[in-house]
PDB file of C-alpha atoms and ligand atoms in Angstrom:
ATOM      1  CA  UNK Z   1      11.868  -4.631  18.582  1.00 45.00           C
ATOM      2  CA  UNK Z   2      11.915  -1.738  16.787  1.00 57.00           C
ATOM      3  CA  UNK Z   3       9.052   0.553  16.729  1.00 91.00           C
ATOM      4  CA  UNK Z   4       5.961   0.646  14.203  1.00 97.00           C
ATOM      5  CA  UNK Z   5       6.733   1.986  10.873  1.00 97.00           C
ATOM      6  CA  UNK Z   6       3.643   2.598   9.395  1.00 98.00           C
ATOM      7  CA  UNK Z   7       4.010   2.886   5.175  1.00 98.00           C
ATOM      8  CA  UNK Z   8       1.782   3.686   2.253  1.00 98.00           C
ATOM      9  CA  UNK Z   9       1.713   2.208  -1.071  1.00 98.00           C
ATOM     10  CA  UNK Z  10       1.131   4.843  -3.192  1.00 97.00           C
ATOM     11  CA  UNK Z  11       0.686   5.588  -6.734  1.00 96.00           C
ATOM     12  CA  UNK Z  12      -1.993   7.562  -8.677  1.00 94.00           C
ATOM     13  CA  UNK Z  13      -2.704   5.212 -11.140  1.00 93.00           C
ATOM     14  CA  UNK Z  14      -5.421   2.141 -11.014  1.00 93.00           C
ATOM     15  CA  UNK Z  15      -3.769  -1.530 -11.650  1.00 93.00           C
ATOM     16  CA  UNK Z  16      -0.486  -0.702 -11.474  1.00 94.00           C
ATOM     17  CA  UNK Z  17      -0.744  -3.247  -8.720  1.00 96.00           C
ATOM     18  CA  UNK Z  18      -0.797  -1.362  -5.222  1.00 97.00           C
ATOM     19  CA  UNK Z  19      -3.158  -3.546  -3.736  1.00 97.00           C
ATOM     20  CA  UNK Z  20      -1.182  -7.233  -4.482  1.00 96.00           C
ATOM     21  CA  UNK Z  21       1.995  -5.261  -3.293  1.00 97.00           C
ATOM     22  CA  UNK Z  22       0.174  -4.392  -0.212  1.00 98.00           C
ATOM     23  CA  UNK Z  23      -1.100  -8.252   0.673  1.00 97.00           C
ATOM     24  CA  UNK Z  24       2.197  -9.838  -0.966  1.00 96.00           C
ATOM     25  CA  UNK Z  25       4.162  -7.545   1.049  1.00 98.00           C
ATOM     26  CA  UNK Z  26       2.053  -8.063   3.959  1.00 98.00           C
ATOM     27  CA  UNK Z  27       2.525 -11.615   3.751  1.00 96.00           C
ATOM     28  CA  UNK Z  28       5.738 -11.781   3.260  1.00 97.00           C
ATOM     29  CA  UNK Z  29       6.723  -9.600   6.644  1.00 98.00           C
ATOM     30  CA  UNK Z  30       4.596 -12.120   8.277  1.00 97.00           C
ATOM     31  CA  UNK Z  31       6.309 -14.951   7.073  1.00 96.00           C
ATOM     32  CA  UNK Z  32       9.758 -13.003   8.480  1.00 96.00           C
ATOM     33  CA  UNK Z  33       7.730 -12.934  11.958  1.00 96.00           C
ATOM     34  CA  UNK Z  34       6.647  -9.581  12.377  1.00 97.00           C
ATOM     35  CA  UNK Z  35       3.355  -8.466  13.449  1.00 98.00           C
ATOM     36  CA  UNK Z  36       1.878  -6.666  10.176  1.00 98.00           C
ATOM     37  CA  UNK Z  37      -1.643  -4.599  10.378  1.00 98.00           C
ATOM     38  CA  UNK Z  38      -2.912  -4.257   6.096  1.00 98.00           C
ATOM     39  CA  UNK Z  39      -5.292  -0.529   5.971  1.00 98.00           C
ATOM     40  CA  UNK Z  40      -7.579  -1.099   2.999  1.00 98.00           C
ATOM     41  CA  UNK Z  41      -7.739   2.993   2.019  1.00 98.00           C
ATOM     42  CA  UNK Z  42      -9.519   1.819  -0.559  1.00 97.00           C
ATOM     43  CA  UNK Z  43     -13.814   2.773  -1.341  1.00 96.00           C
ATOM     44  CA  UNK Z  44     -13.351   0.131  -4.119  1.00 96.00           C
ATOM     45  CA  UNK Z  45     -12.439  -2.247  -0.960  1.00 97.00           C
ATOM     46  CA  UNK Z  46      -9.690  -4.071  -3.058  1.00 96.00           C
ATOM     47  CA  UNK Z  47      -8.042  -5.556  -0.696  1.00 97.00           C
ATOM     48  CA  UNK Z  48     -10.810  -6.040   1.170  1.00 97.00           C
ATOM     49  CA  UNK Z  49     -11.669  -7.762  -1.365  1.00 95.00           C
ATOM     50  CA  UNK Z  50      -8.417 -10.397  -2.057  1.00 94.00           C
ATOM     51  CA  UNK Z  51      -8.324 -10.531   1.541  1.00 95.00           C
ATOM     52  CA  UNK Z  52     -11.087 -12.842   1.003  1.00 94.00           C
ATOM     53  CA  UNK Z  53     -13.924 -10.517   1.502  1.00 95.00           C
ATOM     54  CA  UNK Z  54     -16.668 -10.839  -0.938  1.00 93.00           C
ATOM     55  CA  UNK Z  55     -19.056  -8.436  -0.127  1.00 95.00           C
ATOM     56  CA  UNK Z  56     -17.634  -5.412   2.169  1.00 95.00           C
ATOM     57  CA  UNK Z  57     -20.310  -3.747   1.838  1.00 94.00           C
ATOM     58  CA  UNK Z  58     -22.052  -5.556   3.895  1.00 95.00           C
ATOM     59  CA  UNK Z  59     -19.375  -5.702   6.613  1.00 96.00           C
ATOM     60  CA  UNK Z  60     -20.230  -4.277  10.589  1.00 94.00           C
ATOM     61  CA  UNK Z  61     -17.442  -1.867  10.667  1.00 95.00           C
ATOM     62  CA  UNK Z  62     -14.930  -0.493   7.926  1.00 96.00           C
ATOM     63  CA  UNK Z  63     -12.302   2.427   8.000  1.00 96.00           C
ATOM     64  CA  UNK Z  64     -15.171   4.252   6.693  1.00 94.00           C
ATOM     65  CA  UNK Z  65     -16.732   4.179  10.312  1.00 94.00           C
ATOM     66  CA  UNK Z  66     -13.251   4.418  12.161  1.00 95.00           C
ATOM     67  CA  UNK Z  67     -12.762   8.177  10.229  1.00 95.00           C
ATOM     68  CA  UNK Z  68     -16.198   9.448  10.671  1.00 93.00           C
ATOM     69  CA  UNK Z  69     -15.697   9.016  14.955  1.00 93.00           C
ATOM     70  CA  UNK Z  70     -12.511  10.620  14.637  1.00 93.00           C
ATOM     71  CA  UNK Z  71     -13.942  13.362  13.373  1.00 92.00           C
ATOM     72  CA  UNK Z  72     -16.586  14.030  14.711  1.00 92.00           C
ATOM     73  CA  UNK Z  73     -14.933  13.253  18.149  1.00 92.00           C
ATOM     74  CA  UNK Z  74     -16.697  10.119  18.843  1.00 93.00           C
ATOM     75  CA  UNK Z  75     -14.905   7.094  20.895  1.00 90.00           C
ATOM     76  CA  UNK Z  76     -14.933   3.647  18.861  1.00 90.00           C
ATOM     77  CA  UNK Z  77     -12.842   0.929  19.907  1.00 91.00           C
ATOM     78  CA  UNK Z  78     -10.877   0.443  16.681  1.00 92.00           C
ATOM     79  CA  UNK Z  79     -10.957  -3.679  17.810  1.00 92.00           C
ATOM     80  CA  UNK Z  80     -13.967  -3.740  15.955  1.00 92.00           C
ATOM     81  CA  UNK Z  81     -12.870  -2.830  13.068  1.00 96.00           C
ATOM     82  CA  UNK Z  82      -9.838  -5.021  12.689  1.00 98.00           C
ATOM     83  CA  UNK Z  83      -9.992  -8.385  10.722  1.00 97.00           C
ATOM     84  CA  UNK Z  84      -7.670 -11.352  11.989  1.00 97.00           C
ATOM     85  CA  UNK Z  85      -8.382 -13.978   9.045  1.00 92.00           C
ATOM     86  CA  UNK Z  86      -5.118 -14.872   7.916  1.00 89.00           C
ATOM     87  CA  UNK Z  87      -1.175 -14.242   9.422  1.00 92.00           C
ATOM     88  CA  UNK Z  88      -1.846 -10.603   8.797  1.00 97.00           C
ATOM     89  CA  UNK Z  89      -5.100  -8.504  10.388  1.00 98.00           C
ATOM     90  CA  UNK Z  90      -7.018  -6.172   7.599  1.00 98.00           C
ATOM     91  CA  UNK Z  91      -9.349  -2.896   8.660  1.00 98.00           C
ATOM     92  CA  UNK Z  92     -11.138  -3.362   5.957  1.00 98.00           C
ATOM     93  CA  UNK Z  93     -12.562  -0.101   2.976  1.00 97.00           C
ATOM     94  CA  UNK Z  94     -16.087  -0.435   1.840  1.00 95.00           C
ATOM     95  CA  UNK Z  95     -17.652   2.279  -1.647  1.00 93.00           C
ATOM     96  CA  UNK Z  96     -19.135   4.217   2.336  1.00 90.00           C
ATOM     97  CA  UNK Z  97     -15.159   5.478   2.140  1.00 91.00           C
ATOM     98  CA  UNK Z  98     -16.505   7.128  -1.072  1.00 90.00           C
ATOM     99  CA  UNK Z  99     -18.561   9.922   0.574  1.00 86.00           C
ATOM    100  CA  UNK Z 100     -15.533  10.550   3.425  1.00 80.00           C
ATOM    101  CA  UNK Z 101     -13.656  12.175   0.935  1.00 78.00           C
ATOM    102  CA  UNK Z 102     -16.093  14.916   0.881  1.00 75.00           C
ATOM    103  CA  UNK Z 103     -17.407  15.018   4.197  1.00 82.00           C
ATOM    104  CA  UNK Z 104     -14.225  15.364   5.452  1.00 84.00           C
ATOM    105  CA  UNK Z 105     -13.933  18.591   4.040  1.00 80.00           C
ATOM    106  CA  UNK Z 106     -15.661  20.571   6.343  1.00 82.00           C
ATOM    107  CA  UNK Z 107     -13.551  19.136   9.194  1.00 85.00           C
ATOM    108  CA  UNK Z 108     -10.817  21.107  10.934  1.00 83.00           C
ATOM    109  CA  UNK Z 109      -7.511  18.915  10.025  1.00 89.00           C
ATOM    110  CA  UNK Z 110      -8.940  16.669   8.153  1.00 94.00           C
ATOM    111  CA  UNK Z 111      -5.916  15.978   6.401  1.00 95.00           C
ATOM    112  CA  UNK Z 112      -4.891  14.243  10.404  1.00 96.00           C
ATOM    113  CA  UNK Z 113      -7.188  12.592  10.577  1.00 95.00           C
ATOM    114  CA  UNK Z 114      -5.999   8.765   9.912  1.00 97.00           C
ATOM    115  CA  UNK Z 115      -3.198   9.498  11.690  1.00 97.00           C
ATOM    116  CA  UNK Z 116      -5.094  10.075  14.309  1.00 96.00           C
ATOM    117  CA  UNK Z 117      -7.097   6.428  13.706  1.00 96.00           C
ATOM    118  CA  UNK Z 118      -3.972   4.477  13.494  1.00 97.00           C
ATOM    119  CA  UNK Z 119      -2.083   5.728  16.040  1.00 96.00           C
ATOM    120  CA  UNK Z 120      -3.191   3.249  19.089  1.00 95.00           C
ATOM    121  CA  UNK Z 121      -2.012   1.053  16.874  1.00 96.00           C
ATOM    122  CA  UNK Z 122       1.520   1.193  16.854  1.00 96.00           C
ATOM    123  CA  UNK Z 123       2.549  -0.473  19.350  1.00 96.00           C
ATOM    124  CA  UNK Z 124       0.522  -3.294  18.338  1.00 96.00           C
ATOM    125  CA  UNK Z 125       1.604  -4.104  15.007  1.00 98.00           C
ATOM    126  CA  UNK Z 126       5.665  -3.739  13.663  1.00 98.00           C
ATOM    127  CA  UNK Z 127       4.161  -3.033  10.345  1.00 98.00           C
ATOM    128  CA  UNK Z 128       1.308  -0.987   8.779  1.00 98.00           C
ATOM    129  CA  UNK Z 129       0.679  -1.221   5.627  1.00 98.00           C
ATOM    130  CA  UNK Z 130      -1.885   1.369   3.499  1.00 98.00           C
ATOM    131  CA  UNK Z 131      -3.155   0.670   0.399  1.00 98.00           C
ATOM    132  CA  UNK Z 132      -3.725   3.760  -1.017  1.00 98.00           C
ATOM    133  CA  UNK Z 133      -6.500   4.467  -3.411  1.00 97.00           C
ATOM    134  CA  UNK Z 134      -5.710   5.907  -7.287  1.00 96.00           C
ATOM    135  CA  UNK Z 135      -5.819   9.506  -6.697  1.00 94.00           C
ATOM    136  CA  UNK Z 136      -4.383  12.017  -5.422  1.00 94.00           C
ATOM    137  CA  UNK Z 137      -7.800  13.253  -2.994  1.00 93.00           C
ATOM    138  CA  UNK Z 138      -8.001  13.435   0.875  1.00 94.00           C
ATOM    139  CA  UNK Z 139      -8.015  10.440   1.296  1.00 95.00           C
ATOM    140  CA  UNK Z 140      -4.172   9.508  -0.045  1.00 97.00           C
ATOM    141  CA  UNK Z 141      -3.326  12.991   1.843  1.00 96.00           C
ATOM    142  CA  UNK Z 142      -4.490  11.036   5.284  1.00 97.00           C
ATOM    143  CA  UNK Z 143      -2.332   8.138   3.877  1.00 98.00           C
ATOM    144  CA  UNK Z 144       0.393  10.158   3.740  1.00 98.00           C
ATOM    145  CA  UNK Z 145       0.378  12.211   6.806  1.00 97.00           C
ATOM    146  CA  UNK Z 146      -0.047   8.576   8.605  1.00 98.00           C
ATOM    147  CA  UNK Z 147       2.644   7.373   7.552  1.00 98.00           C
ATOM    148  CA  UNK Z 148       6.620   7.177   7.854  1.00 97.00           C
ATOM    149  CA  UNK Z 149       7.468   6.041   4.278  1.00 97.00           C
ATOM    150  CA  UNK Z 150       5.552   5.953   1.177  1.00 97.00           C
ATOM    151  CA  UNK Z 151       6.348   2.585  -1.315  1.00 98.00           C
ATOM    152  CA  UNK Z 152       5.350   3.010  -5.066  1.00 96.00           C
ATOM    153  CA  UNK Z 153       4.825   0.704  -7.890  1.00 95.00           C
ATOM    154  CA  UNK Z 154       4.699   1.021 -11.457  1.00 91.00           C
ATOM    155  CA  UNK Z 155       4.670  -1.178 -14.295  1.00 86.00           C
ATOM    156  CA  UNK Z 156       6.025  -0.564 -17.574  1.00 78.00           C
ATOM    157  CA  UNK Z 157       3.127  -0.120 -19.531  1.00 71.00           C
ATOM    158  CA  UNK Z 158       1.887   2.887 -17.230  1.00 66.00           C
ATOM    159  CA  UNK Z 159       4.989   4.334 -16.766  1.00 65.00           C
ATOM    160  CA  UNK Z 160       4.893   7.498 -17.280  1.00 69.00           C
ATOM    161  CA  UNK Z 161       7.482  10.236 -15.506  1.00 74.00           C
ATOM    162  CA  UNK Z 162       4.739  13.277 -15.269  1.00 78.00           C
ATOM    163  CA  UNK Z 163       2.809  11.214 -13.691  1.00 84.00           C
ATOM    164  CA  UNK Z 164       5.458   9.728 -11.371  1.00 87.00           C
ATOM    165  CA  UNK Z 165       6.780  13.728 -10.455  1.00 88.00           C
ATOM    166  CA  UNK Z 166       2.905  14.578  -9.632  1.00 91.00           C
ATOM    167  CA  UNK Z 167       3.164  12.220  -6.805  1.00 93.00           C
ATOM    168  CA  UNK Z 168       6.634  12.586  -5.717  1.00 92.00           C
ATOM    169  CA  UNK Z 169       5.028  16.739  -5.629  1.00 93.00           C
ATOM    170  CA  UNK Z 170       2.308  15.798  -3.491  1.00 95.00           C
ATOM    171  CA  UNK Z 171       5.443  13.708  -0.712  1.00 95.00           C
ATOM    172  CA  UNK Z 172       6.941  16.659  -1.341  1.00 94.00           C
ATOM    173  CA  UNK Z 173       4.311  18.976  -0.356  1.00 95.00           C
ATOM    174  CA  UNK Z 174       2.769  16.574   2.839  1.00 96.00           C
ATOM    175  CA  UNK Z 175       6.490  16.799   4.093  1.00 95.00           C
ATOM    176  CA  UNK Z 176       6.534  19.986   4.089  1.00 95.00           C
ATOM    177  CA  UNK Z 177       2.984  20.856   5.681  1.00 95.00           C
ATOM    178  CA  UNK Z 178       1.450  18.182   7.550  1.00 96.00           C
ATOM    179  CA  UNK Z 179       4.265  15.369   7.375  1.00 97.00           C
ATOM    180  CA  UNK Z 180       7.610  16.539   7.606  1.00 96.00           C
ATOM    181  CA  UNK Z 181       8.955  12.748   8.574  1.00 94.00           C
ATOM    182  CA  UNK Z 182       7.615  11.592   5.348  1.00 96.00           C
ATOM    183  CA  UNK Z 183       9.855   9.740   3.865  1.00 93.00           C
ATOM    184  CA  UNK Z 184       9.950   7.940   0.341  1.00 93.00           C
ATOM    185  CA  UNK Z 185      11.107   3.950   0.332  1.00 92.00           C
ATOM    186  CA  UNK Z 186      11.818   3.745  -3.569  1.00 92.00           C
ATOM    187  CA  UNK Z 187       9.768   2.402  -6.591  1.00 93.00           C
ATOM    188  CA  UNK Z 188       9.025  -1.276  -6.891  1.00 94.00           C
ATOM    189  CA  UNK Z 189       8.109  -2.283 -10.812  1.00 91.00           C
ATOM    190  CA  UNK Z 190       5.874  -4.577 -10.840  1.00 92.00           C
ATOM    191  CA  UNK Z 191       4.050  -6.511 -14.116  1.00 91.00           C
ATOM    192  CA  UNK Z 192       7.808  -6.731 -15.401  1.00 88.00           C
ATOM    193  CA  UNK Z 193       7.613  -8.882 -18.927  1.00 83.00           C
ATOM    194  CA  UNK Z 194      11.057 -10.204 -18.397  1.00 72.00           C
ATOM    195  CA  UNK Z 195      12.136 -11.224 -21.696  1.00 70.00           C
ATOM    196  CA  UNK Z 196      10.887  -8.197 -24.112  1.00 70.00           C
ATOM    197  CA  UNK Z 197      13.430  -5.458 -24.935  1.00 75.00           C
ATOM    198  CA  UNK Z 198      10.892  -2.523 -24.048  1.00 74.00           C
ATOM    199  CA  UNK Z 199      10.392  -3.302 -20.816  1.00 70.00           C
ATOM    200  CA  UNK Z 200      14.349  -3.298 -19.727  1.00 76.00           C
ATOM    201  CA  UNK Z 201      14.009   0.136 -21.896  1.00 79.00           C
ATOM    202  CA  UNK Z 202      11.483   1.285 -19.480  1.00 75.00           C
ATOM    203  CA  UNK Z 203      13.545   0.400 -16.235  1.00 76.00           C
ATOM    204  CA  UNK Z 204      16.567   2.024 -17.549  1.00 81.00           C
ATOM    205  CA  UNK Z 205      14.714   5.387 -18.451  1.00 79.00           C
ATOM    206  CA  UNK Z 206      13.194   5.008 -14.763  1.00 77.00           C
ATOM    207  CA  UNK Z 207      15.810   4.589 -12.878  1.00 78.00           C
ATOM    208  CA  UNK Z 208      17.471   7.667 -15.212  1.00 80.00           C
ATOM    209  CA  UNK Z 209      14.759   9.936 -14.433  1.00 78.00           C
ATOM    210  CA  UNK Z 210      14.311   9.045 -10.865  1.00 78.00           C
ATOM    211  CA  UNK Z 211      17.799   8.751 -10.788  1.00 75.00           C
ATOM    212  CA  UNK Z 212      18.836  10.658  -6.901  1.00 75.00           C
ATOM    213  CA  UNK Z 213      15.834  11.373  -6.404  1.00 80.00           C
ATOM    214  CA  UNK Z 214      13.815   8.367  -5.583  1.00 87.00           C
ATOM    215  CA  UNK Z 215      15.308   4.594  -5.337  1.00 88.00           C
ATOM    216  CA  UNK Z 216      14.166   1.986  -7.022  1.00 89.00           C
ATOM    217  CA  UNK Z 217      14.100  -1.654  -6.072  1.00 92.00           C
ATOM    218  CA  UNK Z 218      16.962  -4.244  -7.738  1.00 90.00           C
ATOM    219  CA  UNK Z 219      13.716  -6.732  -7.050  1.00 93.00           C
ATOM    220  CA  UNK Z 220      11.150  -6.537 -10.176  1.00 92.00           C
ATOM    221  CA  UNK Z 221       8.077  -8.115 -10.323  1.00 95.00           C
ATOM    222  CA  UNK Z 222       7.655 -10.567 -13.451  1.00 94.00           C
ATOM    223  CA  UNK Z 223       3.616 -10.499 -14.796  1.00 93.00           C
ATOM    224  CA  UNK Z 224       1.674 -13.983 -14.238  1.00 93.00           C
ATOM    225  CA  UNK Z 225      -1.027 -15.008 -14.567  1.00 93.00           C
ATOM    226  CA  UNK Z 226      -1.344 -16.972 -11.626  1.00 92.00           C
ATOM    227  CA  UNK Z 227      -1.570 -13.591  -9.302  1.00 93.00           C
ATOM    228  CA  UNK Z 228      -4.997 -13.888 -11.244  1.00 91.00           C
ATOM    229  CA  UNK Z 229      -5.669 -16.988 -10.618  1.00 92.00           C
ATOM    230  CA  UNK Z 230      -4.143 -16.645  -6.643  1.00 92.00           C
ATOM    231  CA  UNK Z 231      -6.640 -13.494  -5.812  1.00 88.00           C
ATOM    232  CA  UNK Z 232      -9.440 -15.298  -7.336  1.00 86.00           C
ATOM    233  CA  UNK Z 233      -8.908 -17.754  -4.206  1.00 88.00           C
ATOM    234  CA  UNK Z 234      -8.143 -15.142  -2.202  1.00 86.00           C
ATOM    235  CA  UNK Z 235      -4.561 -16.024  -1.140  1.00 88.00           C
ATOM    236  CA  UNK Z 236      -1.744 -14.064  -1.226  1.00 91.00           C
ATOM    237  CA  UNK Z 237       0.130 -15.678  -4.355  1.00 93.00           C
ATOM    238  CA  UNK Z 238       3.328 -16.124  -1.626  1.00 92.00           C
ATOM    239  CA  UNK Z 239       1.042 -18.614  -0.323  1.00 91.00           C
ATOM    240  CA  UNK Z 240      -1.231 -20.073  -3.200  1.00 93.00           C
ATOM    241  CA  UNK Z 241       1.469 -20.419  -5.645  1.00 94.00           C
ATOM    242  CA  UNK Z 242       4.826 -20.226  -2.759  1.00 94.00           C
ATOM    243  CA  UNK Z 243       7.430 -21.493  -5.362  1.00 94.00           C
ATOM    244  CA  UNK Z 244       6.368 -19.702  -8.148  1.00 94.00           C
ATOM    245  CA  UNK Z 245       8.492 -16.722  -9.387  1.00 95.00           C
ATOM    246  CA  UNK Z 246       6.012 -14.026  -8.697  1.00 96.00           C
ATOM    247  CA  UNK Z 247       6.280 -15.159  -4.388  1.00 96.00           C
ATOM    248  CA  UNK Z 248      10.116 -15.696  -5.596  1.00 97.00           C
ATOM    249  CA  UNK Z 249      10.037 -11.865  -6.681  1.00 97.00           C
ATOM    250  CA  UNK Z 250       7.519 -10.813  -3.268  1.00 98.00           C
ATOM    251  CA  UNK Z 251      10.121 -13.046  -1.359  1.00 97.00           C
ATOM    252  CA  UNK Z 252      13.091 -11.126  -2.583  1.00 97.00           C
ATOM    253  CA  UNK Z 253      11.412  -8.173  -2.607  1.00 98.00           C
ATOM    254  CA  UNK Z 254      10.944  -8.035   1.433  1.00 98.00           C
ATOM    255  CA  UNK Z 255      14.499  -9.240   2.161  1.00 97.00           C
ATOM    256  CA  UNK Z 256      15.522  -6.144  -0.648  1.00 97.00           C
ATOM    257  CA  UNK Z 257      13.550  -4.067   1.766  1.00 97.00           C
ATOM    258  CA  UNK Z 258      14.261  -5.351   5.166  1.00 96.00           C
ATOM    259  CA  UNK Z 259      18.174  -4.812   4.546  1.00 95.00           C
ATOM    260  CA  UNK Z 260      17.972  -1.580   4.003  1.00 91.00           C
ATOM    261  CA  UNK Z 261      15.759  -1.097   7.064  1.00 89.00           C
ATOM    262  CA  UNK Z 262      19.569  -1.921   8.062  1.00 82.00           C
ATOM    263  CA  UNK Z 263      20.964   1.590   6.922  1.00 74.00           C
ATOM    264  CA  UNK Z 264      18.522   3.827   7.846  1.00 70.00           C
TER     265      UNK Z 264
HETATM  266  N1  LIG G   1       2.613  -9.672 -11.325  1.00 55.54           N
HETATM  267  C1  LIG G   1       1.230  -9.366 -12.114  1.00 55.54           C
HETATM  268  N2  LIG G   1       1.349  -9.802 -12.797  1.00 55.54           N
HETATM  269  C2  LIG G   1       0.031 -10.878 -13.275  1.00 55.54           C
HETATM  270  N3  LIG G   1      -0.734  -9.759 -12.859  1.00 55.54           N
HETATM  271  C3  LIG G   1      -0.728  -8.697 -11.942  1.00 55.54           C
HETATM  272  C4  LIG G   1       0.443  -8.868 -11.028  1.00 55.54           C
HETATM  273  N4  LIG G   1      -0.097  -7.762 -10.936  1.00 55.54           N
HETATM  274  C5  LIG G   1      -1.656  -7.797 -10.407  1.00 55.54           C
HETATM  275  N5  LIG G   1      -1.807  -7.927 -11.021  1.00 55.54           N
HETATM  276  C6  LIG G   1      -3.610  -7.944 -11.119  1.00 55.54           C
HETATM  277  O1  LIG G   1      -2.846  -6.727 -12.395  1.00 55.54           O
HETATM  278  C7  LIG G   1      -4.845  -5.866 -11.670  1.00 55.54           C
HETATM  279  C8  LIG G   1      -4.259  -5.062 -10.581  1.00 55.54           C
HETATM  280  O2  LIG G   1      -3.914  -5.099 -10.128  1.00 55.54           O
HETATM  281  P1  LIG G   1      -4.403  -4.461  -8.566  1.00 55.54           P
HETATM  282  O3  LIG G   1      -3.058  -4.889  -7.123  1.00 55.54           O
HETATM  283  O4  LIG G   1      -5.330  -4.052  -7.674  1.00 55.54           O
HETATM  284  O5  LIG G   1      -3.368  -2.660  -9.015  1.00 55.54           O
HETATM  285  P2  LIG G   1      -4.039  -1.354  -8.443  1.00 55.54           P
HETATM  286  O6  LIG G   1      -4.118  -1.839  -6.713  1.00 55.54           O
HETATM  287  O7  LIG G   1      -2.544  -0.433  -8.560  1.00 55.54           O
HETATM  288  O8  LIG G   1      -5.342  -1.469  -8.720  1.00 55.54           O
HETATM  289  C9  LIG G   1      -5.214  -6.865 -10.917  1.00 55.54           C
HETATM  290  O9  LIG G   1      -6.607  -8.008 -11.632  1.00 55.54           O
HETATM  291  C10 LIG G   1      -4.190  -8.508 -10.580  1.00 55.54           C
HETATM  292  O10 LIG G   1      -4.766  -9.072 -10.460  1.00 55.54           O
HETATM  293 MG1  LIG G   2      -5.355  -1.246  -5.759  1.00 55.54          MG
END
């Protein structure tokens, strides 16, 4: 088995299916026999809630505790933070993480904290998927510094060349200053309404605007109410409705992703 790969799922826009994609991509990778850890890096803890934790604030340990211990040079067993309730593991988040961004500001090497936290976990997993918050602040910079690859999700209704340019610029700056090895996997278009002409147009515009800079996956994830139903049931869509079009699309995306890795 090849070395562990850390993937940051990023876009500073909220509501572009970062958390849904993190969870379902992880579920597909696990079905394909890979050992996967999810890391919720969003203080709003949507991924933690999707995973089935109703009250993240009541958790004893979260990513926040790991980052705080690391920033203060204290020992903390990372195992204490890992939940094993599904086929994929999770390091959860809670609203406490929103204060970390502020408390990290004065810390030496503050951009490298998450990288340090995750380093010992590389030998346990094939993939570590970080679900980023909807901002380009210090938490996202930590994710970009810790990761090997970035997966960008976007939706037709939130399509904005300017917004995506800012994100790509952040990745470029992180590469220059903090993480020379960072690569961009590509852009995944989600919540795609297949039958509308505007959706097609937007797909073409996105492909054109980023040609050469960021590859766009051939697979698009369709919009379906099943996603909300699965999220409500705290299940991945891949398990909730495996024959549904969204589950099938995430499976195709996973296959496309793994195929792409062979060329690296
Ligand atoms: N393919 C889809 N079809 C319909 N709704 C979706 C789809 N993917 C995500 N959603 C819904 O869109 C909302 C935002 O998704 P989420 O994954 O939380 O985005 P983000 O993490 O980027 O903020 C959620 O309510 C989610 O259930
Ligand atoms: Mg999210």
